[in-house]
PDB file of C-alpha atoms in Angstrom:
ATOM      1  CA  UNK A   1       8.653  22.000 -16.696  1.00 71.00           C
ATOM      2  CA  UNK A   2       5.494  21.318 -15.630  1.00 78.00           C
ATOM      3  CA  UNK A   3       1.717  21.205 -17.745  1.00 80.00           C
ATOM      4  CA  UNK A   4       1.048  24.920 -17.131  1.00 85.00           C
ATOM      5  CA  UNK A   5       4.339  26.130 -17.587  1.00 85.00           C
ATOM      6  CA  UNK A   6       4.173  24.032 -20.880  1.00 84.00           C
ATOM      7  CA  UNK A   7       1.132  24.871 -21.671  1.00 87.00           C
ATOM      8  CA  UNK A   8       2.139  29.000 -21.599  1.00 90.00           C
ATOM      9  CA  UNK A   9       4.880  28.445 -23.740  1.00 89.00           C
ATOM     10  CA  UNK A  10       3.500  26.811 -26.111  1.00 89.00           C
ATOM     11  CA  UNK A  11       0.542  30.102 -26.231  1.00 92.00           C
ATOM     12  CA  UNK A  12       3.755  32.184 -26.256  1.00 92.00           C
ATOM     13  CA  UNK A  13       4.891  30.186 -29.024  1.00 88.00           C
ATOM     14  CA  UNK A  14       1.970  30.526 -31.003  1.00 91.00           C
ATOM     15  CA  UNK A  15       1.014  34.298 -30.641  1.00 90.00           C
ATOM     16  CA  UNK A  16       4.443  35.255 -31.209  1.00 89.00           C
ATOM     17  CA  UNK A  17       5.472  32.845 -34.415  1.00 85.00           C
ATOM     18  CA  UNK A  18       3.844  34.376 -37.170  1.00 86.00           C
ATOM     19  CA  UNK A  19       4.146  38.244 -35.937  1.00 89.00           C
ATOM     20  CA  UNK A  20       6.998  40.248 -36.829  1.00 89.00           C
ATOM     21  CA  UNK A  21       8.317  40.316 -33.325  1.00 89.00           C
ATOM     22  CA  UNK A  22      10.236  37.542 -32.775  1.00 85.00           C
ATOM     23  CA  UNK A  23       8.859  33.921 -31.423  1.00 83.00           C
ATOM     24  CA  UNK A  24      12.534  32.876 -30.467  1.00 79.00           C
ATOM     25  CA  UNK A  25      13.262  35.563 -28.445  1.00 83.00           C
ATOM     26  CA  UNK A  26       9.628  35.210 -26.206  1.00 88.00           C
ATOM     27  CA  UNK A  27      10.004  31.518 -25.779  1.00 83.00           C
ATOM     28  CA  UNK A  28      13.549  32.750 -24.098  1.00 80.00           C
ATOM     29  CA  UNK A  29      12.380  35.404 -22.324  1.00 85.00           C
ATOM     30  CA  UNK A  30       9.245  34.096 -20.818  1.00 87.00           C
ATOM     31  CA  UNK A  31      11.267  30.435 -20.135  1.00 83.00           C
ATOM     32  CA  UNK A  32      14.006  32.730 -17.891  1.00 83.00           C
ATOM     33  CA  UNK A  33      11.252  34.435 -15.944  1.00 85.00           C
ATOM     34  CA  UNK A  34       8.989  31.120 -15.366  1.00 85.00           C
ATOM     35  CA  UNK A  35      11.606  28.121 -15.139  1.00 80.00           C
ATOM     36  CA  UNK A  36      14.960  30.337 -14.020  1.00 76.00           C
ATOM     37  CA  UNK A  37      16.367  28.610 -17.450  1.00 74.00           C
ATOM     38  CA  UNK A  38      16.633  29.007 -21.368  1.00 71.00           C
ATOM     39  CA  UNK A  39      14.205  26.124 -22.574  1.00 77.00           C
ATOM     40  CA  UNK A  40      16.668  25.262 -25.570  1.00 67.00           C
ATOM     41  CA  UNK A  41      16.932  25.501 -29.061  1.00 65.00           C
ATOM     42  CA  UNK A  42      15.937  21.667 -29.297  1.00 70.00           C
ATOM     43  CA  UNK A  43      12.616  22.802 -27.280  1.00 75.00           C
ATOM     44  CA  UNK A  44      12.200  25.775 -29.337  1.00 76.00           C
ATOM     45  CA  UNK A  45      12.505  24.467 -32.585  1.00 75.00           C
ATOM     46  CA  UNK A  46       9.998  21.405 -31.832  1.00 79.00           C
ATOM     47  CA  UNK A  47       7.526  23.518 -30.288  1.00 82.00           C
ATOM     48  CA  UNK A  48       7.671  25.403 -34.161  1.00 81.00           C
ATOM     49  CA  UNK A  49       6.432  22.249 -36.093  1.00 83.00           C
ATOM     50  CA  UNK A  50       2.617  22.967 -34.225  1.00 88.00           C
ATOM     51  CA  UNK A  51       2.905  26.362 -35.617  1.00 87.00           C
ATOM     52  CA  UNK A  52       4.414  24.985 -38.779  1.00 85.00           C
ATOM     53  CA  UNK A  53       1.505  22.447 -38.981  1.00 90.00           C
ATOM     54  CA  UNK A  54      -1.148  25.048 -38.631  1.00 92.00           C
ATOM     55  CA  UNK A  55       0.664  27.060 -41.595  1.00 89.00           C
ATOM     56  CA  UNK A  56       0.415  24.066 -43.738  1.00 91.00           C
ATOM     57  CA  UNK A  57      -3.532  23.136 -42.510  1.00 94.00           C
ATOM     58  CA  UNK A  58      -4.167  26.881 -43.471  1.00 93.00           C
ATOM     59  CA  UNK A  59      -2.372  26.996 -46.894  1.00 92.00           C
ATOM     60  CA  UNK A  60      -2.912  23.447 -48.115  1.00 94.00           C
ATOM     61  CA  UNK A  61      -4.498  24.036 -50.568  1.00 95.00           C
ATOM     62  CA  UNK A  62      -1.883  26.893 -52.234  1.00 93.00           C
ATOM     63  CA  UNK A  63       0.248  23.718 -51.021  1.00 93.00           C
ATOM     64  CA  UNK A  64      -1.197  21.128 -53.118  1.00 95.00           C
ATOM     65  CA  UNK A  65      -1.470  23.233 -56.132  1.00 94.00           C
ATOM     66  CA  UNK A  66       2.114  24.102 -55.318  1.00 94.00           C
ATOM     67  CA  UNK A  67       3.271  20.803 -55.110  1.00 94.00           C
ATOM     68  CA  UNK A  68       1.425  19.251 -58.185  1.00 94.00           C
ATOM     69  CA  UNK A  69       2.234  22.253 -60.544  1.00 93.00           C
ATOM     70  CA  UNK A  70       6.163  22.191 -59.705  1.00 92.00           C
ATOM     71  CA  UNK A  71       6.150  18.484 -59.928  1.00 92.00           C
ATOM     72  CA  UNK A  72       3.801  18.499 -63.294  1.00 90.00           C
ATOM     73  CA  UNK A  73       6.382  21.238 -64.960  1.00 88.00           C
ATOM     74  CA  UNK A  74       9.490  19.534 -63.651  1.00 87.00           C
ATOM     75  CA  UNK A  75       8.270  15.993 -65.930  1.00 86.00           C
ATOM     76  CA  UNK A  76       7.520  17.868 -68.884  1.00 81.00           C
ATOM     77  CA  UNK A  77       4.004  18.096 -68.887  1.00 82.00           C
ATOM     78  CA  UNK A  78       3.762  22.050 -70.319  1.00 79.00           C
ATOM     79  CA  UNK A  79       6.955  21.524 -72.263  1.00 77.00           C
ATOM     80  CA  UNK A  80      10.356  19.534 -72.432  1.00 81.00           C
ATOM     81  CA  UNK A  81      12.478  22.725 -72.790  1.00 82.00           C
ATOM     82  CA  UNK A  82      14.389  23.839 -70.055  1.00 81.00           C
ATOM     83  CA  UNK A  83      12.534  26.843 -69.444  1.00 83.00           C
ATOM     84  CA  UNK A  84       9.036  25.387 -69.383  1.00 83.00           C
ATOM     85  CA  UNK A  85      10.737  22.734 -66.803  1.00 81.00           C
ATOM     86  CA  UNK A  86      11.407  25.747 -64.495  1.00 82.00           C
ATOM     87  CA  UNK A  87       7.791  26.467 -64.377  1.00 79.00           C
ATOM     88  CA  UNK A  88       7.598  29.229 -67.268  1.00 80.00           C
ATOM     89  CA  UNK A  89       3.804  30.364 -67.586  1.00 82.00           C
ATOM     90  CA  UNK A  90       3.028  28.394 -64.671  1.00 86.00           C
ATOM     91  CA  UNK A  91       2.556  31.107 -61.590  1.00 90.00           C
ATOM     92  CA  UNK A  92       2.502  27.617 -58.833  1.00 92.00           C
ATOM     93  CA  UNK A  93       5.412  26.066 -60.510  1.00 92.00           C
ATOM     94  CA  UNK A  94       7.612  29.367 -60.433  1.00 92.00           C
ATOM     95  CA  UNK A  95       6.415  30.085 -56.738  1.00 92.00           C
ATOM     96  CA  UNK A  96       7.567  26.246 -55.811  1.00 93.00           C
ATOM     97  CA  UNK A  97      11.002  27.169 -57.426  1.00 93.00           C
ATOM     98  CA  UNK A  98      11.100  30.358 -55.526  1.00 93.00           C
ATOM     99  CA  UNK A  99      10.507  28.697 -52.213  1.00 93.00           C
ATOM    100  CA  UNK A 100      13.292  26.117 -52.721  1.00 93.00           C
ATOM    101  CA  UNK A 101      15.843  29.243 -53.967  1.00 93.00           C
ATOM    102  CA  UNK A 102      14.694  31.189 -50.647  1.00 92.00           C
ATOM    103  CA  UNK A 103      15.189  28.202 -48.266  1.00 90.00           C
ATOM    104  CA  UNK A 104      18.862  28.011 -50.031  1.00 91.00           C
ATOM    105  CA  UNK A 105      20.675  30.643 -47.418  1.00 91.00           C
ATOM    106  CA  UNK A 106      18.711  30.023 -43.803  1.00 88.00           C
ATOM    107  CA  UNK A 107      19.986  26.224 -44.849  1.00 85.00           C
ATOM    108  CA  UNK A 108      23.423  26.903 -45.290  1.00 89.00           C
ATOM    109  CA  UNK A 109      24.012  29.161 -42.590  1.00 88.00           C
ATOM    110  CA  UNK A 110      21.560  27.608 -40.192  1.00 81.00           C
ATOM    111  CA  UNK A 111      24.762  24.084 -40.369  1.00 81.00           C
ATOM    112  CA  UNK A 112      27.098  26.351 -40.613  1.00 86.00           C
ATOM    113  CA  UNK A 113      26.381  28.496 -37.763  1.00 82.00           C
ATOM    114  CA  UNK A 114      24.501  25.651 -35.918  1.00 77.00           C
ATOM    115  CA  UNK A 115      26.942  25.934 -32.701  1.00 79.00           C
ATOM    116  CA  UNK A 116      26.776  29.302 -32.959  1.00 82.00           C
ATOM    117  CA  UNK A 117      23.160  29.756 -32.977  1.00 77.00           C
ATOM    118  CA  UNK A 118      22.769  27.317 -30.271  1.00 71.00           C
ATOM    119  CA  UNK A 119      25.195  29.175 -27.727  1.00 75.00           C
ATOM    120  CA  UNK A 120      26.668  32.635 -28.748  1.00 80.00           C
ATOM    121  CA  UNK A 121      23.663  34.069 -30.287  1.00 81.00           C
ATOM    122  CA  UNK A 122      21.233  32.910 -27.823  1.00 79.00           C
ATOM    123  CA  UNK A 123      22.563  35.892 -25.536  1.00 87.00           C
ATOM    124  CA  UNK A 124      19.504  38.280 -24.407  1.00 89.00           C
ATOM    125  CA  UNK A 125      21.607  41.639 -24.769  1.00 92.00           C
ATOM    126  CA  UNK A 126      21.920  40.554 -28.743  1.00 92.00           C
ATOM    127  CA  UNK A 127      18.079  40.009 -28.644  1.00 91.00           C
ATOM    128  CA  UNK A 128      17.210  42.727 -26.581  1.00 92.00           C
ATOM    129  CA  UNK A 129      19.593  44.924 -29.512  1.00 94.00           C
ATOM    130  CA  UNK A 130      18.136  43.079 -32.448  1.00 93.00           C
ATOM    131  CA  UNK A 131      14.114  43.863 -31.250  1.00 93.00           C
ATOM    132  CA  UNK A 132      14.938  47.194 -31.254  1.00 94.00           C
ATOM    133  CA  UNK A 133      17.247  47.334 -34.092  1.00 94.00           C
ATOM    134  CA  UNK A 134      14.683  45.525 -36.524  1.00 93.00           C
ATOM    135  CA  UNK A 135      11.413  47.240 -35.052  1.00 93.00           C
ATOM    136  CA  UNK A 136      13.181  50.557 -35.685  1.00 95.00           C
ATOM    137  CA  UNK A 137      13.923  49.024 -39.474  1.00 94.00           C
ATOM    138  CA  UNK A 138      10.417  47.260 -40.110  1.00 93.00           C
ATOM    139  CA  UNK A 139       8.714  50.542 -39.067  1.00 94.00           C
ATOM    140  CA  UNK A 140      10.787  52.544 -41.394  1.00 94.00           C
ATOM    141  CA  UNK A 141      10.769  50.467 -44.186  1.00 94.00           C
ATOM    142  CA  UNK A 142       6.750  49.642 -44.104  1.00 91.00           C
ATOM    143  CA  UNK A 143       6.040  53.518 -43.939  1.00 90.00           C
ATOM    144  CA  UNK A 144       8.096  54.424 -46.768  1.00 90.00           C
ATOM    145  CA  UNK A 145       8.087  51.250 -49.458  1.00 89.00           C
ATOM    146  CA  UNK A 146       5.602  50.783 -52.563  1.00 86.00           C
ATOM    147  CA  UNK A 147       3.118  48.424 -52.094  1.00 85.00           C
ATOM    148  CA  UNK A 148       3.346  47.594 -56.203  1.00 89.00           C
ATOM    149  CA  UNK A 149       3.936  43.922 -55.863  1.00 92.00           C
ATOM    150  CA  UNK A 150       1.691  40.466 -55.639  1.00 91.00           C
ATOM    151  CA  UNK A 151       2.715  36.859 -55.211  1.00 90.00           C
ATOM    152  CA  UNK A 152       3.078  36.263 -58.785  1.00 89.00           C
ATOM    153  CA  UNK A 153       5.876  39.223 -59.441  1.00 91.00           C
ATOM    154  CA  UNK A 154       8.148  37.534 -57.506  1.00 92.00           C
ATOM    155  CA  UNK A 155      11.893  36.485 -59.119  1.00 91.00           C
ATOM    156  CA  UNK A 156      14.454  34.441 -58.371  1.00 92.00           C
ATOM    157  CA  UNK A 157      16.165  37.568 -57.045  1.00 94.00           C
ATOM    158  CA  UNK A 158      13.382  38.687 -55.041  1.00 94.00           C
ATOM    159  CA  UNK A 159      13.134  34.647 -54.094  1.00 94.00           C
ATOM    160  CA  UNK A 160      16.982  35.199 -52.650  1.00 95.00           C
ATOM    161  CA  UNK A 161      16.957  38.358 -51.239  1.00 95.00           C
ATOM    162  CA  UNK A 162      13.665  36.983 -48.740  1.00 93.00           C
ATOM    163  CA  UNK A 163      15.556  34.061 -47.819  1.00 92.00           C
ATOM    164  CA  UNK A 164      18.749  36.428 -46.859  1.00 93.00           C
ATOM    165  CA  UNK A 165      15.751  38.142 -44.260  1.00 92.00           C
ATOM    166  CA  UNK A 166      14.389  34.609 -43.061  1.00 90.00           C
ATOM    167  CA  UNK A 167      18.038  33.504 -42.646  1.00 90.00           C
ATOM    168  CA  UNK A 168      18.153  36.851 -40.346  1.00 89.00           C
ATOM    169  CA  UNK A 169      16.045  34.848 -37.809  1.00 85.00           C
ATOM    170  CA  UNK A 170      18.958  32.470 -37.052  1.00 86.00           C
ATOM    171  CA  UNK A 171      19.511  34.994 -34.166  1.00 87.00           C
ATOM    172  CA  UNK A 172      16.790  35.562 -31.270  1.00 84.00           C
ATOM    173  CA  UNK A 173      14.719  39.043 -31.582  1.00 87.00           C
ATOM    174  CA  UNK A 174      14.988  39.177 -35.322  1.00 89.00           C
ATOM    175  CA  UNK A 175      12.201  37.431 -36.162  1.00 87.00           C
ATOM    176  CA  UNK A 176      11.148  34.890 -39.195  1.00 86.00           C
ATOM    177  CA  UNK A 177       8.357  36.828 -40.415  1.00 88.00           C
ATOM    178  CA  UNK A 178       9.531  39.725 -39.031  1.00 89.00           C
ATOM    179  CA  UNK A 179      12.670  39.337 -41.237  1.00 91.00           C
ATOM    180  CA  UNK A 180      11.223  38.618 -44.239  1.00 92.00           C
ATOM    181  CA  UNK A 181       7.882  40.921 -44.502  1.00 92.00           C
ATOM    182  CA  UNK A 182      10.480  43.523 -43.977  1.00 93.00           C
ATOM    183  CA  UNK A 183      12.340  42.792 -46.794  1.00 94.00           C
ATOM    184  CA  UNK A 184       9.314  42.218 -49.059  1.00 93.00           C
ATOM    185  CA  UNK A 185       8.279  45.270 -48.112  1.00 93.00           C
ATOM    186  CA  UNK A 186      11.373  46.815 -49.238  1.00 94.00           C
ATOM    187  CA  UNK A 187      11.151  45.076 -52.493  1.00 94.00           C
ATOM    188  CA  UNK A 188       7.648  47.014 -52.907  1.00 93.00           C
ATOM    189  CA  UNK A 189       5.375  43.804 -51.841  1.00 94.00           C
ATOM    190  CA  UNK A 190       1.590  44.313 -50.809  1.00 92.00           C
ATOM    191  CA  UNK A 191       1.676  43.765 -47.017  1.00 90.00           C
ATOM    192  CA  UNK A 192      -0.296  40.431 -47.663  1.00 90.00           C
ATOM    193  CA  UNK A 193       1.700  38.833 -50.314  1.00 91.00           C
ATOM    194  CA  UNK A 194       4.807  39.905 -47.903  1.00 91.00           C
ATOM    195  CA  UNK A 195       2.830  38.030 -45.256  1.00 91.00           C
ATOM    196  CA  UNK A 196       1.770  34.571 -47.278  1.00 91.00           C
ATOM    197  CA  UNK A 197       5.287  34.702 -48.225  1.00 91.00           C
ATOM    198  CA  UNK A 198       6.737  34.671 -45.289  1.00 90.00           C
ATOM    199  CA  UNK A 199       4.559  31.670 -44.246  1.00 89.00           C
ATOM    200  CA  UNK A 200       5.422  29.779 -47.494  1.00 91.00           C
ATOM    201  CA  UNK A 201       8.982  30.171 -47.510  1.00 89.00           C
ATOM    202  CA  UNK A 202       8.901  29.630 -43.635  1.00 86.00           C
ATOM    203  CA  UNK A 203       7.594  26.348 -44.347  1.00 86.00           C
ATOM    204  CA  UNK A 204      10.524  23.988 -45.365  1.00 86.00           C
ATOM    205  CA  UNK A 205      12.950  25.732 -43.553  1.00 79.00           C
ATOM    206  CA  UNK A 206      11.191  25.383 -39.546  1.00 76.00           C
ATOM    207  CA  UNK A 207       9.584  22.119 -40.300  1.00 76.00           C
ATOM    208  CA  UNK A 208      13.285  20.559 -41.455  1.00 76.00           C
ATOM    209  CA  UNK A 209      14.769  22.329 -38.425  1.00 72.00           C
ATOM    210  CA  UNK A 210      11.902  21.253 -35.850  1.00 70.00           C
ATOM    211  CA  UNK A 211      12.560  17.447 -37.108  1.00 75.00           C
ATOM    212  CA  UNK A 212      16.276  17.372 -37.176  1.00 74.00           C
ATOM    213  CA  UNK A 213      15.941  18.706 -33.573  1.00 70.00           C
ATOM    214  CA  UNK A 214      13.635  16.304 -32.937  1.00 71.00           C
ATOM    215  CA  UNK A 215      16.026  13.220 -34.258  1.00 75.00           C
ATOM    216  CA  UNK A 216      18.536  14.823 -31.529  1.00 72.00           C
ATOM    217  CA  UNK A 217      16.503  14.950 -29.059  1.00 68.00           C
ATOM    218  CA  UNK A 218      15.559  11.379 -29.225  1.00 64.00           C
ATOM    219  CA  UNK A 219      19.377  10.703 -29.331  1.00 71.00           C
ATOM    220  CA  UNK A 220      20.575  12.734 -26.676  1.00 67.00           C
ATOM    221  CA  UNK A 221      17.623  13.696 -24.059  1.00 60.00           C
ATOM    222  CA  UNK A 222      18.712  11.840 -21.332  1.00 62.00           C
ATOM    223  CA  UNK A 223      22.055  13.512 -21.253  1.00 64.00           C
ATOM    224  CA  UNK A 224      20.532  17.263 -22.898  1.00 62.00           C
ATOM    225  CA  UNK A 225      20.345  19.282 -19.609  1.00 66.00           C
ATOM    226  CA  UNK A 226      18.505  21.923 -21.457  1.00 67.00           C
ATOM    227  CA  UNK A 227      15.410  19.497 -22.882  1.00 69.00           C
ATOM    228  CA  UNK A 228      12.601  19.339 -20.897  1.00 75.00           C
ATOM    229  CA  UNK A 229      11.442  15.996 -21.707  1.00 77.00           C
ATOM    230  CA  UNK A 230       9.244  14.562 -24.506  1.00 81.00           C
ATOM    231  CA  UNK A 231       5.966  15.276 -22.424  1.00 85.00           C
ATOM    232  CA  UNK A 232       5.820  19.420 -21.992  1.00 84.00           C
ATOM    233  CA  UNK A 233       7.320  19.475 -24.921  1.00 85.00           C
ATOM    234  CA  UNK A 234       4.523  17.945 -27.235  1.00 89.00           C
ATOM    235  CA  UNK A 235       2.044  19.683 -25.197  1.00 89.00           C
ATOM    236  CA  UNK A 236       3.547  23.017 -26.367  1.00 88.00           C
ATOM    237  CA  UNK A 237       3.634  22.055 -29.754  1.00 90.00           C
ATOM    238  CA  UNK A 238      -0.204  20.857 -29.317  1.00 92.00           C
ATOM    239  CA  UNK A 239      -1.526  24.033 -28.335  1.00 93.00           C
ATOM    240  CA  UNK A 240       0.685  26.670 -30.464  1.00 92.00           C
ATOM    241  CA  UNK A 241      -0.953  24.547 -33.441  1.00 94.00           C
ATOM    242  CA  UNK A 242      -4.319  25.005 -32.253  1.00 94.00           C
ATOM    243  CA  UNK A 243      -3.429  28.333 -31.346  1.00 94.00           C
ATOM    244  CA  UNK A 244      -1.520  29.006 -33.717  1.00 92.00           C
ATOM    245  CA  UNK A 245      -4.734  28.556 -36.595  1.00 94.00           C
ATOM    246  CA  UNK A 246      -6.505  31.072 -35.370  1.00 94.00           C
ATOM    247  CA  UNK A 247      -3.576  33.701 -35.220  1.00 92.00           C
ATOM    248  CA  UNK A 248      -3.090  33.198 -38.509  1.00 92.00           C
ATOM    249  CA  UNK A 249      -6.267  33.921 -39.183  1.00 92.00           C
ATOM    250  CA  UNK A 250      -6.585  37.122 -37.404  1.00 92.00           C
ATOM    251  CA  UNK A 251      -2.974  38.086 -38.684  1.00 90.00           C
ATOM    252  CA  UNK A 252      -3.699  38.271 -42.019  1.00 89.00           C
ATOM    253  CA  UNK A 253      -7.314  39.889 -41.914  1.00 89.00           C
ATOM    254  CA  UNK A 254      -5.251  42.634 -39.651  1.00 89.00           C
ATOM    255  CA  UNK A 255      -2.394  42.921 -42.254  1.00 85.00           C
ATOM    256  CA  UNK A 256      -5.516  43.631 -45.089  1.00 81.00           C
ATOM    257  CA  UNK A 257      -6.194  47.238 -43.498  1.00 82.00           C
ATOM    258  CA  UNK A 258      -3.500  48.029 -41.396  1.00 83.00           C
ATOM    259  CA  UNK A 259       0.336  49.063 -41.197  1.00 86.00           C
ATOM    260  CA  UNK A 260       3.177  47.401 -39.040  1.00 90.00           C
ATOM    261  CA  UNK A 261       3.424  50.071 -36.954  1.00 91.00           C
ATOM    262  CA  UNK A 262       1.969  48.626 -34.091  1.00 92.00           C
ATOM    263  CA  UNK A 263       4.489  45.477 -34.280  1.00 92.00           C
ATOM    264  CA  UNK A 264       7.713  48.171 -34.369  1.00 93.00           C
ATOM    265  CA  UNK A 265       6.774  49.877 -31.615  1.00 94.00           C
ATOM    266  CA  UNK A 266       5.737  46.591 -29.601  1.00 94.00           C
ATOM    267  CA  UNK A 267       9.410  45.387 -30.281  1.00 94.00           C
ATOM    268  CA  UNK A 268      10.779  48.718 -29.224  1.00 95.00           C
ATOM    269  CA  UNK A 269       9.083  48.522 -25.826  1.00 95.00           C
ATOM    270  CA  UNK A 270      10.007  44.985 -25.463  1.00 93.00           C
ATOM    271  CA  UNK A 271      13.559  45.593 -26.093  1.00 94.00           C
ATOM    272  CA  UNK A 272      13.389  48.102 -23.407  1.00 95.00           C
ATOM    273  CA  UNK A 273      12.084  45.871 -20.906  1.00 93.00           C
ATOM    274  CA  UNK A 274      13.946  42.974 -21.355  1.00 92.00           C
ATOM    275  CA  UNK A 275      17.142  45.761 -21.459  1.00 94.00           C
ATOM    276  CA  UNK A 276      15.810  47.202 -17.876  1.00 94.00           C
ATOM    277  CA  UNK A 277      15.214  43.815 -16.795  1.00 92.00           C
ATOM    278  CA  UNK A 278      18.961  42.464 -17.586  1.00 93.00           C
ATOM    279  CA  UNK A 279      20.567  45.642 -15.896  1.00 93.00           C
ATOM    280  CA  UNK A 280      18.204  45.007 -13.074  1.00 92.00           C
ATOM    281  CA  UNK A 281      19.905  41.207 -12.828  1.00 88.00           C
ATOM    282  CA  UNK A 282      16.457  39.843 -12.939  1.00 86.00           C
ATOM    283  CA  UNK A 283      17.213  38.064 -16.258  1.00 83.00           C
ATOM    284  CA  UNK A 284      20.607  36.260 -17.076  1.00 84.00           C
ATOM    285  CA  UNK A 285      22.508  37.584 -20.423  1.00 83.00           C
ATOM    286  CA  UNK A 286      23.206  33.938 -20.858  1.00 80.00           C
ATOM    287  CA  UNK A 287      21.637  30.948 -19.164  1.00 67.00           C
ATOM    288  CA  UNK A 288      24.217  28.809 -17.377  1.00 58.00           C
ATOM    289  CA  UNK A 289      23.219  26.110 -19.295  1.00 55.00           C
ATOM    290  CA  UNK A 290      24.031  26.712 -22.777  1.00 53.00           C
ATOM    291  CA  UNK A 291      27.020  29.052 -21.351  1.00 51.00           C
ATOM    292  CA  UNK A 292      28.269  25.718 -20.018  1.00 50.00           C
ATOM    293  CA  UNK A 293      27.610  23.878 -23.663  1.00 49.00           C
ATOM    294  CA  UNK A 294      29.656  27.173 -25.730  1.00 49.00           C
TER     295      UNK A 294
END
């Protein structure tokens, strides 16, 4: 991989992360067509700490209060009962509890499945299926569903049931975001609150997964056939942070005023393509590569 080639991915990376269409699935799409190869998970998920980074530059300060609030209820401070430990009356302290009890499922099936995910899943006929499965459902479910809800409604329920739709990510063309707006959109969420959500909750979750790959990487890359060394790699991650600011930016100003119609049919139309493109033998269903690490 050289600094352009690094340099587009990590643009890829960034325009794609925080839109409902599936940042996973580009990165392997766009690494087939310009290297002949799947850049790897280990890439992939490194290249997601820059975006990750620019979520928590853009939010720190719903971070900090966050942070403080949770730890400030946790020691007692607006009560020793249990209850009042939990974060009762406390709208940060209850949404730091909610992020921990939504990171709970993409955790546990993210080492459970972490072979899986690595290999099996990483096939483009399941993403090319998945984009069009999930565009079909996020365009369905945002025209029809209530928008009745705001951050501070959210439950432990609700809490679960958007980490069940981030933990839907786990396999290429779902999409993080794209998994979770579409279930708090379900629930009745404003398309905004769905949105900061989705970059909250997003939060521990890639940023655990982009370091663990990282500690890997460091262990194995001299022997990892799939990593393209330490150099493209941070570039990418550079640039979909800078990048990656400014989409979030325009994302949620867009998601203010309009629907996610656009995004559904975008992943629709990709899904086609990269379906066309497969039968046409221009793209592999699986690179040789990780078929040779299954």
């Amino acid at each position: 991989m050289n600094l352009f080639q690094a340099i587009v991915l990590g643009i890829v990376q960034a325009l794609t992360e925080y839109l409902p269409v599936s940042s996973s699935a580009h990165i392997r799409i766009v690494g087939d067509l310009m290297l002949g190869s799947d850049p790897g998970a280990a890439f992939t998920a490194i290249i997601q700490i820059g975006t990750e980074l620019a979520v928590i530059l853009y939010f720190r300060h719903d971070i900090a209060n966050i942070l403080t609030h949770w730890f400030a209820c946790l020691f007692g401070k607006n009560g020793k009962d249990w209850k009042a430990r939990m974060g009762r009356g406390d709208n940060y302290a209850t949404l730091g509890w909610n992020i921990i009890v939504g990171s709970i499922p993409i955790v546990i099936l993210g080492f459970t499945l972490q072979n899986v995910i690595e290999t099996t899943l990483r096939n483009l006929w399941i993403t090319a299926t998945v984009l069009l499965l999930f565009g079909i459902l996020l365009w369905v479910v945002d025209a029809h569903a209530k928008q009745t809800k705001t951050m501070d409604d959210m439950t432990y329920r609700d809490a679960f049931l958007f980490g069940l739709g981030q933990s839907m990510a786990l396999i290429p063309g779902v999409s993080r975001s794209g998994g979770t707006i579409t279930v708090g959109r379900a629930l009745g969420y404003e398309r905004e609150a769905a949105v900061r959500l989705s970059f909250l909750m997003a939060i521990p979750a890639v940023f655990g997964s982009g370091l663990l790959e990282a500690v890997k990487a460091v262990k194995d890359y001299k022997t990892d056939a799939m990593f393209p060394g330490w150099g493209p790699t941070l570039i990418a991650m550079v640039i979909s942070f800078i990048l990656g600011y400014i989409v979030i930016i325009g994302f949620l100003k867009f998601v203010s005023s309009f629907s996610y119609k656009a995004f559904a049919i975008y992943r629709i139309a990709l899904a086609v393509v990269v379906a066309l493109l497969l039968i046409a033998g221009v793209l592999p269903a699986i690179d040789p590569s990780v078929a040779a690490a299954a």
